[in-house]
Short mmCIF file of C-alpha atoms and ligand atoms in Angstrom, two decimals:
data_model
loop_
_atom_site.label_atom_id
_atom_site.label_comp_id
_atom_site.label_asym_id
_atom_site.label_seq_id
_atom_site.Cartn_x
_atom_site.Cartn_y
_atom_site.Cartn_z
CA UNK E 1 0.00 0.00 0.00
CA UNK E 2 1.35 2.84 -0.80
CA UNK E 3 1.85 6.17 0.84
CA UNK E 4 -1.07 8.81 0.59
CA UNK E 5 1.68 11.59 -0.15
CA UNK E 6 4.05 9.17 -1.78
CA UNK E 7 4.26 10.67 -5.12
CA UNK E 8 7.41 12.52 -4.87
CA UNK E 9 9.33 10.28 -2.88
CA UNK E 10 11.35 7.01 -4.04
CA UNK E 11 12.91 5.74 -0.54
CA UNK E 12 11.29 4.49 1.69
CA UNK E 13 11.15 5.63 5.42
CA UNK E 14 13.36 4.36 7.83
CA UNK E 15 11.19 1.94 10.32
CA UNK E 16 11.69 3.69 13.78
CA UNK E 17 10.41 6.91 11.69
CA UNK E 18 7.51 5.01 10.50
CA UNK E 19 6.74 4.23 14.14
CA UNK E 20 7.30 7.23 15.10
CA UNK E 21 5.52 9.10 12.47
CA UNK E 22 2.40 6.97 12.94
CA UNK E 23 -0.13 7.84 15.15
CA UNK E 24 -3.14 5.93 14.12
CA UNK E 25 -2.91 3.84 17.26
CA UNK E 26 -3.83 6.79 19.67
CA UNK E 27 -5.74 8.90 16.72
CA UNK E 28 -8.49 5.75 15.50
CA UNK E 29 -10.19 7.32 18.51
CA UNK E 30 -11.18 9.94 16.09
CA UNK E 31 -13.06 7.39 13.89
CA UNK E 32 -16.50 8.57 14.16
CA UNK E 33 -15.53 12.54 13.85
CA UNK E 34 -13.45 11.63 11.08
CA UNK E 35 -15.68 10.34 8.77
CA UNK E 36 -18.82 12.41 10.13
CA UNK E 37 -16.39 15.19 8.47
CA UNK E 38 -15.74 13.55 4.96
CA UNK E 39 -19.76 12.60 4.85
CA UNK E 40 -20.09 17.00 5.07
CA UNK E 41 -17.43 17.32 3.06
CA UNK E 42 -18.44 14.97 0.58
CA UNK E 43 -22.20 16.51 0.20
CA UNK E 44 -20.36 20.35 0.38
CA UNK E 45 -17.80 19.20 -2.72
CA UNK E 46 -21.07 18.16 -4.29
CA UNK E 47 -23.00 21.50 -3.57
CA UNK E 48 -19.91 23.55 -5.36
CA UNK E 49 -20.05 20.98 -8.39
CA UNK E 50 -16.81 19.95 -7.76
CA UNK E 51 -18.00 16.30 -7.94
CA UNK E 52 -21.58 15.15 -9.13
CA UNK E 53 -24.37 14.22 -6.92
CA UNK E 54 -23.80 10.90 -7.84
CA UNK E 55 -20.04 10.86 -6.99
CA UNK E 56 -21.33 12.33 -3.56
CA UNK E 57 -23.36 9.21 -3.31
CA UNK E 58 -20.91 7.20 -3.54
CA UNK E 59 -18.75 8.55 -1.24
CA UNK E 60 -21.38 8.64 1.35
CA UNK E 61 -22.12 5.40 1.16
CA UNK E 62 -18.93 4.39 1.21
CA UNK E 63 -18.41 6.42 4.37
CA UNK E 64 -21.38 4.62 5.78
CA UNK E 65 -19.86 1.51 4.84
CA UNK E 66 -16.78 2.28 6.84
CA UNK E 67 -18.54 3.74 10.03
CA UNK E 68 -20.44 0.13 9.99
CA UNK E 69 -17.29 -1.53 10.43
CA UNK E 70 -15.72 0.51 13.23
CA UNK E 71 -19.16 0.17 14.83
CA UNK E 72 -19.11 -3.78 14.14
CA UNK E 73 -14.97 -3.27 15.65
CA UNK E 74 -14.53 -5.14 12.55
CA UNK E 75 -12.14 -2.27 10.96
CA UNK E 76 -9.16 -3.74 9.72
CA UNK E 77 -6.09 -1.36 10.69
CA UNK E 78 -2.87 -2.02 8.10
CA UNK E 79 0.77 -1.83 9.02
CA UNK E 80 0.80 1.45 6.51
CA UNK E 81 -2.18 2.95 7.80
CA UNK E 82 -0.35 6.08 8.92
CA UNK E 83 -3.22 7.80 10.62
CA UNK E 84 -7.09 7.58 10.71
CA UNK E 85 -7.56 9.96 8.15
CA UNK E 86 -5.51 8.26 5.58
CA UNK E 87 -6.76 4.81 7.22
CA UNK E 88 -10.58 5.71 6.27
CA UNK E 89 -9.57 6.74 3.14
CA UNK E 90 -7.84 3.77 2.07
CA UNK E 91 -10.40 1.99 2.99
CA UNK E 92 -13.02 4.00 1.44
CA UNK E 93 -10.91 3.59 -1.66
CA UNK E 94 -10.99 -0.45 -1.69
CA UNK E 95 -14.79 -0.39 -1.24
CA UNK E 96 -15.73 2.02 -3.94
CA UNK E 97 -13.05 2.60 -5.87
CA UNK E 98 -10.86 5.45 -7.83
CA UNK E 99 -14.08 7.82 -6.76
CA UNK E 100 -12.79 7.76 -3.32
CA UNK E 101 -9.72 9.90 -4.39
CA UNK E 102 -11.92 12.70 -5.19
CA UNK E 103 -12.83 13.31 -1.70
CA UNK E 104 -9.53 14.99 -0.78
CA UNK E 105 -10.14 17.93 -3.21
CA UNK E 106 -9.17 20.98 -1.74
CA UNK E 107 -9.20 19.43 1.57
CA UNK E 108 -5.74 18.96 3.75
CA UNK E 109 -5.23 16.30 6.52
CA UNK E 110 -4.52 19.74 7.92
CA UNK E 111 -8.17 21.52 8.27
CA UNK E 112 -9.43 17.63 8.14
CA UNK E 113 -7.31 16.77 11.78
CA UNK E 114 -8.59 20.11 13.40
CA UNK E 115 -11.97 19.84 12.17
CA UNK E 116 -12.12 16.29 13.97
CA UNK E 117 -10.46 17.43 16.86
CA UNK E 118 -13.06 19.87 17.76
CA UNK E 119 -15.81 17.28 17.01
CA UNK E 120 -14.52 15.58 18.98
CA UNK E 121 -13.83 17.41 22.11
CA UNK E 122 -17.52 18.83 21.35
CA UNK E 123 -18.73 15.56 21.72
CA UNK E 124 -16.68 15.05 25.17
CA UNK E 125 -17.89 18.01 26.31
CA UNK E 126 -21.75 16.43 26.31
CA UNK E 127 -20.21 13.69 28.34
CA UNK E 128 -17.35 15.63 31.20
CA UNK E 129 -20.67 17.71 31.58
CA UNK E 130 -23.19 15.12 32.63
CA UNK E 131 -20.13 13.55 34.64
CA UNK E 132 -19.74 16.55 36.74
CA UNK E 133 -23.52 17.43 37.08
CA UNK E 134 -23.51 13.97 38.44
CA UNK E 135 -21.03 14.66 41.09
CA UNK E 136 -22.58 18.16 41.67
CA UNK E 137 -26.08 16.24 42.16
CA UNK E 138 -24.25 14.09 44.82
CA UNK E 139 -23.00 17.17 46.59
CA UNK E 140 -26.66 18.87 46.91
CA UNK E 141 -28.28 15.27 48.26
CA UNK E 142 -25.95 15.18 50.42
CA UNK E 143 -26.49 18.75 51.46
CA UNK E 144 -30.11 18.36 51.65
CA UNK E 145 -29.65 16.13 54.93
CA UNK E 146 -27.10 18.01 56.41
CA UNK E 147 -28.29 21.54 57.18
CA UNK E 148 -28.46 20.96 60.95
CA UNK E 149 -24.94 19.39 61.50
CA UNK E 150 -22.34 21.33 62.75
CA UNK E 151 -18.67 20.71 62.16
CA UNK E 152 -15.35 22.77 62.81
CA UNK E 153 -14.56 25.01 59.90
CA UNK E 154 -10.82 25.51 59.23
CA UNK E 155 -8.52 27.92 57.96
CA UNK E 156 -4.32 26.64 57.87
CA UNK E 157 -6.18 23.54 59.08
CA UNK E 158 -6.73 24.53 62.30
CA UNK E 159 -10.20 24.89 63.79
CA UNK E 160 -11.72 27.96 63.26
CA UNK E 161 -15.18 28.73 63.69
CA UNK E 162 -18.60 26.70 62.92
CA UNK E 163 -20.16 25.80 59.55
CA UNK E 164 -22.44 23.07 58.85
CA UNK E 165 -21.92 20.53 56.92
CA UNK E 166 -24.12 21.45 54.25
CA UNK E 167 -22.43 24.52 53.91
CA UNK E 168 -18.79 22.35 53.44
CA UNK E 169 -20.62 20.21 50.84
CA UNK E 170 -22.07 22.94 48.68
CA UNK E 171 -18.83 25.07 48.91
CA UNK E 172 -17.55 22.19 46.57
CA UNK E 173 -20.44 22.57 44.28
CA UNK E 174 -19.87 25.81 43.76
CA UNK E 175 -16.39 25.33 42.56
CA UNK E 176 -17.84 22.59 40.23
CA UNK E 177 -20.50 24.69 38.60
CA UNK E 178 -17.86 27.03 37.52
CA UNK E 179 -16.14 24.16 36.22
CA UNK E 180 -19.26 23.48 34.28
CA UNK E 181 -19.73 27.51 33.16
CA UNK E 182 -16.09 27.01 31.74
CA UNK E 183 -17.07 24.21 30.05
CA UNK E 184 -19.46 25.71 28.46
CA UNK E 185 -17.88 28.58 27.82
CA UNK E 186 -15.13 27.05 25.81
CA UNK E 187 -17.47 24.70 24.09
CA UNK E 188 -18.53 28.32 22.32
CA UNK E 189 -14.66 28.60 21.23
CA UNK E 190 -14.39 25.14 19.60
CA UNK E 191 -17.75 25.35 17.80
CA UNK E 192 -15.91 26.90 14.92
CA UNK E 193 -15.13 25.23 11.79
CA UNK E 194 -11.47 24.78 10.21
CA UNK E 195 -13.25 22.70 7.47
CA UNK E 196 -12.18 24.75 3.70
CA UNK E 197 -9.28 25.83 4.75
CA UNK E 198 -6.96 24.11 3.02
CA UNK E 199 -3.62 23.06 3.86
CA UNK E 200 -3.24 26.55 4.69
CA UNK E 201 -4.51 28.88 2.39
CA UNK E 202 -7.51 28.59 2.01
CA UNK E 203 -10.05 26.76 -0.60
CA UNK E 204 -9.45 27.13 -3.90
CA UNK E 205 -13.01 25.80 -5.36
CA UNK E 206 -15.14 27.88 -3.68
CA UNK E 207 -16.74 25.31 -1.13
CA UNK E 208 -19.60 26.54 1.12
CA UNK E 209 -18.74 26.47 4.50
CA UNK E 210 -20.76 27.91 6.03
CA UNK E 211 -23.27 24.82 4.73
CA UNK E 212 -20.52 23.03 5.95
CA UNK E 213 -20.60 24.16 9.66
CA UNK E 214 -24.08 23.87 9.61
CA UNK E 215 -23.97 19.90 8.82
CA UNK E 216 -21.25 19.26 11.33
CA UNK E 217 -23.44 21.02 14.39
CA UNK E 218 -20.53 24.70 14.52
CA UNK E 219 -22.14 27.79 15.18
CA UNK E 220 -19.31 29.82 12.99
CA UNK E 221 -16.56 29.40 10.38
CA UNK E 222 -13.00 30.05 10.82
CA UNK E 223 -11.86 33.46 9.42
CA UNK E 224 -8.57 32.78 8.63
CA UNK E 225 -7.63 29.51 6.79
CA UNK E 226 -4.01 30.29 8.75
CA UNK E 227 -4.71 30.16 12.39
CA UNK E 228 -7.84 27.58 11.66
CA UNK E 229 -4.71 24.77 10.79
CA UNK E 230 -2.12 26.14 13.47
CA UNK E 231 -4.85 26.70 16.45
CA UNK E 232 -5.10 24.32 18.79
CA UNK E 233 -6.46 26.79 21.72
CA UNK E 234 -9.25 24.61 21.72
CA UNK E 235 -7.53 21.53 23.26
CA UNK E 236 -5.40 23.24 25.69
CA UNK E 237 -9.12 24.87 27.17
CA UNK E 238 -10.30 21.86 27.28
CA UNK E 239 -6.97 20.82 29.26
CA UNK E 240 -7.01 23.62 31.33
CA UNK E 241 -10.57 22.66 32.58
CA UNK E 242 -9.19 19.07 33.28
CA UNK E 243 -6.67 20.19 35.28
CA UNK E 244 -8.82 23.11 37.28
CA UNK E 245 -11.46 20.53 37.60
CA UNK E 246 -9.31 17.61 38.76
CA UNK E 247 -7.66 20.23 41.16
CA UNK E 248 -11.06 20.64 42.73
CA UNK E 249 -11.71 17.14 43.03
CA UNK E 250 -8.48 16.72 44.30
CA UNK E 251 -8.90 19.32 46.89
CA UNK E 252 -12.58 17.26 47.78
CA UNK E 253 -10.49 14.51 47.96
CA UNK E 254 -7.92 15.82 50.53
CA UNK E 255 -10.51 17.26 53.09
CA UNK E 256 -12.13 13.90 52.70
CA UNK E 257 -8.87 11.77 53.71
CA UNK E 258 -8.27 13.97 56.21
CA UNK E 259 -11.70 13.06 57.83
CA UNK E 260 -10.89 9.37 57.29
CA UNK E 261 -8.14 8.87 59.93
CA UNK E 262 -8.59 7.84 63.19
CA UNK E 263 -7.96 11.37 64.63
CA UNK E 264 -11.02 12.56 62.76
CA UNK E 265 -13.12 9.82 61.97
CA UNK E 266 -15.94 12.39 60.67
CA UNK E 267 -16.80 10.72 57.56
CA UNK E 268 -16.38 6.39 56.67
CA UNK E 269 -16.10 5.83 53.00
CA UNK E 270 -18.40 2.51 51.98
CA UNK E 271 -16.54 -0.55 51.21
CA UNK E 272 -17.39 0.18 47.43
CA UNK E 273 -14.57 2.99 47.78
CA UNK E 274 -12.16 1.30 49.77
CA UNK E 275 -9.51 -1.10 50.12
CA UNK E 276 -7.42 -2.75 52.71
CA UNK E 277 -4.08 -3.60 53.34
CA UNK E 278 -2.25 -6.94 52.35
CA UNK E 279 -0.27 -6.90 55.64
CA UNK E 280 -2.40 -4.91 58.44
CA UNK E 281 -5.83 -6.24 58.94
CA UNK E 282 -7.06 -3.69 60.46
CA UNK E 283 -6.57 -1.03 57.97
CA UNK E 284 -9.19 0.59 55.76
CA UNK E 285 -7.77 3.00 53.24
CA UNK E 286 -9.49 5.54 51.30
CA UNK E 287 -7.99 4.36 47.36
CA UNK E 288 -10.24 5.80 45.36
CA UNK E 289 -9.65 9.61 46.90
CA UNK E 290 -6.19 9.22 46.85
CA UNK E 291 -6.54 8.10 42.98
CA UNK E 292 -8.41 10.90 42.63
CA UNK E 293 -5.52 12.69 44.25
CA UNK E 294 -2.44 11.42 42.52
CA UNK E 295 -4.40 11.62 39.13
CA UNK E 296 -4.21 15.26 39.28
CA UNK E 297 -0.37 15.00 38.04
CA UNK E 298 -0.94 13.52 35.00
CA UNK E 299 -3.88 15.82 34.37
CA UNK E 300 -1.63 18.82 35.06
CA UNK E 301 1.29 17.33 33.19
CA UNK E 302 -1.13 16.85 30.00
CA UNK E 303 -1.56 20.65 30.18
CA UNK E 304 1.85 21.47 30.42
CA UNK E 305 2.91 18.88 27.54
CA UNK E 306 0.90 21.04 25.31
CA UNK E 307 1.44 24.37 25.88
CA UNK E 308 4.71 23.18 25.43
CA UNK E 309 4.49 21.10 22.17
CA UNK E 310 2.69 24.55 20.98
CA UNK E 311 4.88 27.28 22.83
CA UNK E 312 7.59 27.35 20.00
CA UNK E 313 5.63 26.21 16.69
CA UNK E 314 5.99 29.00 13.73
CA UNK E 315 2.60 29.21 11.73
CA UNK E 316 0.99 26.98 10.39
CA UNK E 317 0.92 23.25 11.13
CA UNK E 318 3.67 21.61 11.81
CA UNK E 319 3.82 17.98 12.85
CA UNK E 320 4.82 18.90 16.36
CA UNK E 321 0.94 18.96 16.82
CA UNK E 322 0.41 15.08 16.43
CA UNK E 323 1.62 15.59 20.31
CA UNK E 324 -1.60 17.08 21.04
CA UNK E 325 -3.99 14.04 21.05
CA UNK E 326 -2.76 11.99 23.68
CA UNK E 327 -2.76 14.22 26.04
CA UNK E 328 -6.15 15.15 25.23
CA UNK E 329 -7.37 11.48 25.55
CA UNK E 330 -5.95 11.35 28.70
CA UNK E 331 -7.49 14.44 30.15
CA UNK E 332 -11.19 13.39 28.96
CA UNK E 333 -10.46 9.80 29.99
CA UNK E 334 -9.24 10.90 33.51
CA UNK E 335 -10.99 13.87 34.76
CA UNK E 336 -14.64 11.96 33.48
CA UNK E 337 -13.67 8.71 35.52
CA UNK E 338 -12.87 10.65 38.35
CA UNK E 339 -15.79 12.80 38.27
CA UNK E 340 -17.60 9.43 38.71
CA UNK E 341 -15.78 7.98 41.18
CA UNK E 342 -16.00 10.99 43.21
CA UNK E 343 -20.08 10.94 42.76
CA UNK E 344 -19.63 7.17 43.91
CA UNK E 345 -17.94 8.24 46.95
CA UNK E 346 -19.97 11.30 47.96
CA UNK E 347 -23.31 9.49 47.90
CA UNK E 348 -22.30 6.43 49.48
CA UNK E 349 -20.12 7.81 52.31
CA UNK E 350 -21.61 8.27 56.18
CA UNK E 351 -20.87 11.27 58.42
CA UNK E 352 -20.11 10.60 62.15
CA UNK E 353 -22.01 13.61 63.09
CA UNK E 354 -21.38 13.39 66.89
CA UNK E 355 -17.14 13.32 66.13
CA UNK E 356 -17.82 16.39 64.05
CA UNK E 357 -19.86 17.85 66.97
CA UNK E 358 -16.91 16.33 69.80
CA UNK E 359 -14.41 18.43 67.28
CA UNK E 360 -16.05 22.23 67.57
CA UNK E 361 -14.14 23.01 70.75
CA UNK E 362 -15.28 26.24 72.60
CA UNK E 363 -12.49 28.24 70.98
CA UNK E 364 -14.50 27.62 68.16
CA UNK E 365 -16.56 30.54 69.45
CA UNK E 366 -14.04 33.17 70.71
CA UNK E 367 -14.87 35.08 67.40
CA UNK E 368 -18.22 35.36 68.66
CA UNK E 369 -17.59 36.28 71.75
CA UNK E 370 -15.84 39.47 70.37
CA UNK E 371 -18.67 39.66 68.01
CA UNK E 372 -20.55 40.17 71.65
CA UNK E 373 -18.49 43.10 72.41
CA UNK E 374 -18.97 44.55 69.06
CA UNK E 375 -22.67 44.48 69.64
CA UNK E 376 -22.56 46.59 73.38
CA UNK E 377 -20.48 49.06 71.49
CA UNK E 378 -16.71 47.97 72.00
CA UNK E 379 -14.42 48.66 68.39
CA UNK E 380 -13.98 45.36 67.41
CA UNK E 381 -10.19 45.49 67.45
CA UNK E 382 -10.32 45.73 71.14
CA UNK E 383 -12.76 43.41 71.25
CA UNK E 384 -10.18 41.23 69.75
CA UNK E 385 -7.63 41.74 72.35
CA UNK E 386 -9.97 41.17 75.35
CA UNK E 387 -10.97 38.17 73.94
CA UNK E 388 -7.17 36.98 73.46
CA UNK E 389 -6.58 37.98 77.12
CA UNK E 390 -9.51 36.12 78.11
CA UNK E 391 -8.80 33.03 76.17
CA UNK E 392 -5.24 33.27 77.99
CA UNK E 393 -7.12 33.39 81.11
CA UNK E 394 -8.89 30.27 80.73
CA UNK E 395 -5.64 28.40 79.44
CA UNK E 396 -3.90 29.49 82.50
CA UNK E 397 -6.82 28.07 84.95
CA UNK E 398 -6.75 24.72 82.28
CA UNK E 399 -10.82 25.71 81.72
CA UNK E 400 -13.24 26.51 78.66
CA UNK E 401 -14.55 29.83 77.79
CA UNK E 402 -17.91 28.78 78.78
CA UNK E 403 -16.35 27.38 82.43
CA UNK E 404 -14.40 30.78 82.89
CA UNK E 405 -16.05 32.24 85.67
CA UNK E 406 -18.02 35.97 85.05
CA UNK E 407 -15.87 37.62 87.26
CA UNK E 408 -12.79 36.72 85.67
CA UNK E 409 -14.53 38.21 82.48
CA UNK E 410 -15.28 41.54 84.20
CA UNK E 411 -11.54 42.13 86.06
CA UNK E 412 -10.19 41.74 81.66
CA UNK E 413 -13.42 44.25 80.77
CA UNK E 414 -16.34 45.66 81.87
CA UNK E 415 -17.86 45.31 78.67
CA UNK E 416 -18.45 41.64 79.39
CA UNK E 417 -21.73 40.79 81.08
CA UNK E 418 -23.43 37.95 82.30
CA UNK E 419 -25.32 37.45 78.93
CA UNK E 420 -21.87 36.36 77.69
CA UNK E 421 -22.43 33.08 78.04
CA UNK E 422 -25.35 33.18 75.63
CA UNK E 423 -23.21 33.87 72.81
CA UNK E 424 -20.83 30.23 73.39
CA UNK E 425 -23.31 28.60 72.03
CA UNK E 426 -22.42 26.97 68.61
CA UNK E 427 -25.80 26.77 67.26
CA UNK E 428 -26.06 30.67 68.06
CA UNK E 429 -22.32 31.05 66.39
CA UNK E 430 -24.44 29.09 63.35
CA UNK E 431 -27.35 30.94 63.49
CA UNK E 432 -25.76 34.26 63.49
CA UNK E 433 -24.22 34.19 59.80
CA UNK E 434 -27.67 34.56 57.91
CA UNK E 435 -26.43 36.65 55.49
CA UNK E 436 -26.83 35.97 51.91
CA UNK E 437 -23.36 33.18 51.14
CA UNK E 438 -23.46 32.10 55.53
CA UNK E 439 -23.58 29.00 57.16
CA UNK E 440 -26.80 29.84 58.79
CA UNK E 441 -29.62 27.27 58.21
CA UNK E 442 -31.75 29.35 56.67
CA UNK E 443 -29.21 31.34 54.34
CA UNK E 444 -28.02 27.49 53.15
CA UNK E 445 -31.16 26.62 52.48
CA UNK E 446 -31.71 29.81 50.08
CA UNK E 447 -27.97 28.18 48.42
CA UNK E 448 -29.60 25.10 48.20
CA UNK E 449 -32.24 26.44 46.28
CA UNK E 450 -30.60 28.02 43.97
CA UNK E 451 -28.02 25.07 43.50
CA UNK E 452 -30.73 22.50 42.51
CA UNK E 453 -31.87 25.60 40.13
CA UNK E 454 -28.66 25.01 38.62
CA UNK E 455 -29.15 21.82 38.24
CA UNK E 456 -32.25 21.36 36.61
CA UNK E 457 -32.25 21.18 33.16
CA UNK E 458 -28.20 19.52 33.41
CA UNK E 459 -28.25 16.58 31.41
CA UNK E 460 -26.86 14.07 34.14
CA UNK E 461 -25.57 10.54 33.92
CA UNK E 462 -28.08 7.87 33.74
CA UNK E 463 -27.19 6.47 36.99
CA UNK E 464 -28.62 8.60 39.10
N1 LIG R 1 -1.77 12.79 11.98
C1 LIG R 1 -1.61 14.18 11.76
C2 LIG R 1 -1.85 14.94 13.08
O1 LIG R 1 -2.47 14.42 13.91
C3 LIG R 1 -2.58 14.64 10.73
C4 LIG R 1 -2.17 15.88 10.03
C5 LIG R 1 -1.04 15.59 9.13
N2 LIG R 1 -0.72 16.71 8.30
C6 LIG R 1 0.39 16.78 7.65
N3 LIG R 1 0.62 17.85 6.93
N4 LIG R 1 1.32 15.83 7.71
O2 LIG R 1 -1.41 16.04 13.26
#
């Protein structure tokens, strides 16, 4: 079989360039995109009378003949099948003939491999979406039954003040519906068609692409045949999304280990999610969030490995860009497994409420204890100090704030009164923050609403 470019060339390529040149065993995943594109293309030649209707025909059905077989998995992939493109169209060749050769009019593998790129991540799109509105769907049930359970919050992982648990879980679906607006966002950027531009240059038998885009689903054309071949912007979106999503997740995943030790012991992950050890018995250890975890390095290495395979390319294409499907692959693969791993997790785990309750010391509450002050008039940056001096105090007699006696209180200030003790209260500390984006009850459940707002209309996975 011989070479799709061959014509000029008498040697033949060393072997470990053939290999290396050959990328149809990573790119067959473009199969379906691939000829989706020639079937357009074909019916677009055919609308410029480049070819006849009948020649369009042909090549459809040829096309069709072709898809059958990769749906069948009956393809048959040759030794000097050098990509997909060139794979279909070999193919298409031995089923219909010399006809097939007229497909490639005007067309480069150029405009062809971009147009099937973005088809293709278009298409992954449909699916990282319904993945992540599947993990967001998990964070809001699991909100829904945890408005009245209060855990330590923490900043530099040291207890700060209150929050309930609801509140935790829908601070993580916040960060995942702006991975989803991002998402969507660049979808808009990819929906443009590279289709007619050439190698290059640009189309030199006046094909209608606009026709074009519409067939293939793009909401605009490329306006220059240039930067339609050399732009790959599209994929490294995509991979920047991986990565900020599989940060998030990894971040989920974190807090969540964290909970699983002994020392914790707020939250047990269900067998489904877990593994144990070959040599302790006792062990139970959270695998699947520390997957989740370690899977963010090859996610953020796929970003880097492009933006570097792109950083020092002149215009237009240049091979150098056959590095940019792999990486890709990986991304989608990775970040849409995890995003259903981590919806496993999240709806099968169970909080220990009470260890979560054990863990919201009183000097949980020493912010609203100066929050006390602030409300009989004290500047709050004294209020501050008083409350330092008294939280000193009760470290020096080895008691709580709520056991430090009043009159201990009143020799540091005052200010404080016997109402004081009214304000240790953590459900008060909860109860306080009603304002819109607080950990109140009533201000989550407002959050809640509008999350499951969000959520409506989101396509999710069929599984839940
Ligand atoms: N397999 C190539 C790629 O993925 C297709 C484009 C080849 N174009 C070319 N001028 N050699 O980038």
């Amino acid at each position: 079989m011989s070479k799709m470019w061959g014509g000029r060339f008498r040697g033949a390529l060393d072997p470990l360039m053939a290999r290396l040149n050959r990328s149809v065993d990573f790119d067959r995943r473009l199969w379906h995109a691939d000829i989706r594109g020639s079937q357009a293309y074909a019916q677009a030649l055919a609308k410029a009378g480049i070819i006849t209707p009948d020649e369009a025909r042909l090549l459809e059905e040829g096309l069709e003949k072709v898809r059958q077989e990769f749906d069948a998995g009956q393809f048959q992939f040759l030794d000097s099948d050098e990509d997909i493109h060139t794979a279909v169209e070999r193919r298409l060749k031995e089923l219909i003939g010399d006809t097939a050769g007229k497909l490639h009019t005007g067309r480069s593998r150029n405009d062809q491999v971009a147009t099937d790129m973005r088809l293709f991540v278009l298409d992954a799109a449909v699916e990282l979406d319904s993945a992540l509105a599947g993990l967001q769907a998990a964070l809001v049930e699991r909100a829904e039954e945890a408005l009245d359970i209060i855990m330590p919050g923490y900043t530099h992982l040291q207890r700060a003040q209150p929050v309930t648990l609801a509140h935790w879980l829908l601070a993580y679906f916040w960060m995942f519906e702006r991975d989803h607006e991002r998402l969507m966002d660049l979808r808009r950027r990819t929906a443009v068609l590279p289709l007619g531009s050439g190698a290059l240059a640009g189309h030199p038998f006046g094909i209608d692409r606009q026709y074009l885009a519409e067939l293939l689903g793009f909401d605009a054309v490329a306006p220059n045949s240039m930067d339609a071949v050399a732009d790959r912007d599209f994929a490294a979106e995509l991979l920047f999304w991986g990565a900020m999503t599989q940060v998030h997740m990894s971040r989920l995943a974190e807090d969540l280990i964290i909970w699983c030790t002994a020392e914790f012991g707020f939250v047990r992950l269900s067998d489904a999610y877990s593994t144990g050890s070959s040599l302790m018995p006792q062990k139970r250890n959270p695998d699947s969030l520390e997957l989740i975890r370690g899977k963010s390095g090859r996610v953020l290495g796929n970003l880097t490995a492009l933006l570097t395979v792109l950083k020092g390319l002149p215009m237009t294409y240049n091979k150098d860009m056959q590095e940019d499907k792999e990486p890709l692959f990986d991304t989608i693969d990775t970040v849409r497994d995890c995003l259903r791993l981590a919806a496993g997790v999240v709806r099968t785990m169970t909080f220990d409420a009470d260890a979560m309750r054990r863990a919201c010391g009183e000097e949980l509450l020493a912010t609203d204890l100066a929050d006390y002050l602030v409300r009989k008039g004290v500047p709050f940056r004294t209020a501050h100090e008083l409350v330092g001096r008294a939280v000193q105090r009760a470290e020096e007699l080895g008691v709580t704030l709520r056991r430090l006696p009043l009159h201990e209180y009143r020799a540091i200030s005052p200010a404080f009164e016997a109402d004081l003790y009214d304000a240790l209260s953590l459900e008060a500390s909860v109860a306080a923050r009603n304002t819109e984006g607080g950990t109140a009850s009533e201000a989550v459940r407002r959050q809640l609403e509008e999350a499951r707002r969000r959520l409506a209309g989101r396509a999710g996975p069929t599984t839940w």
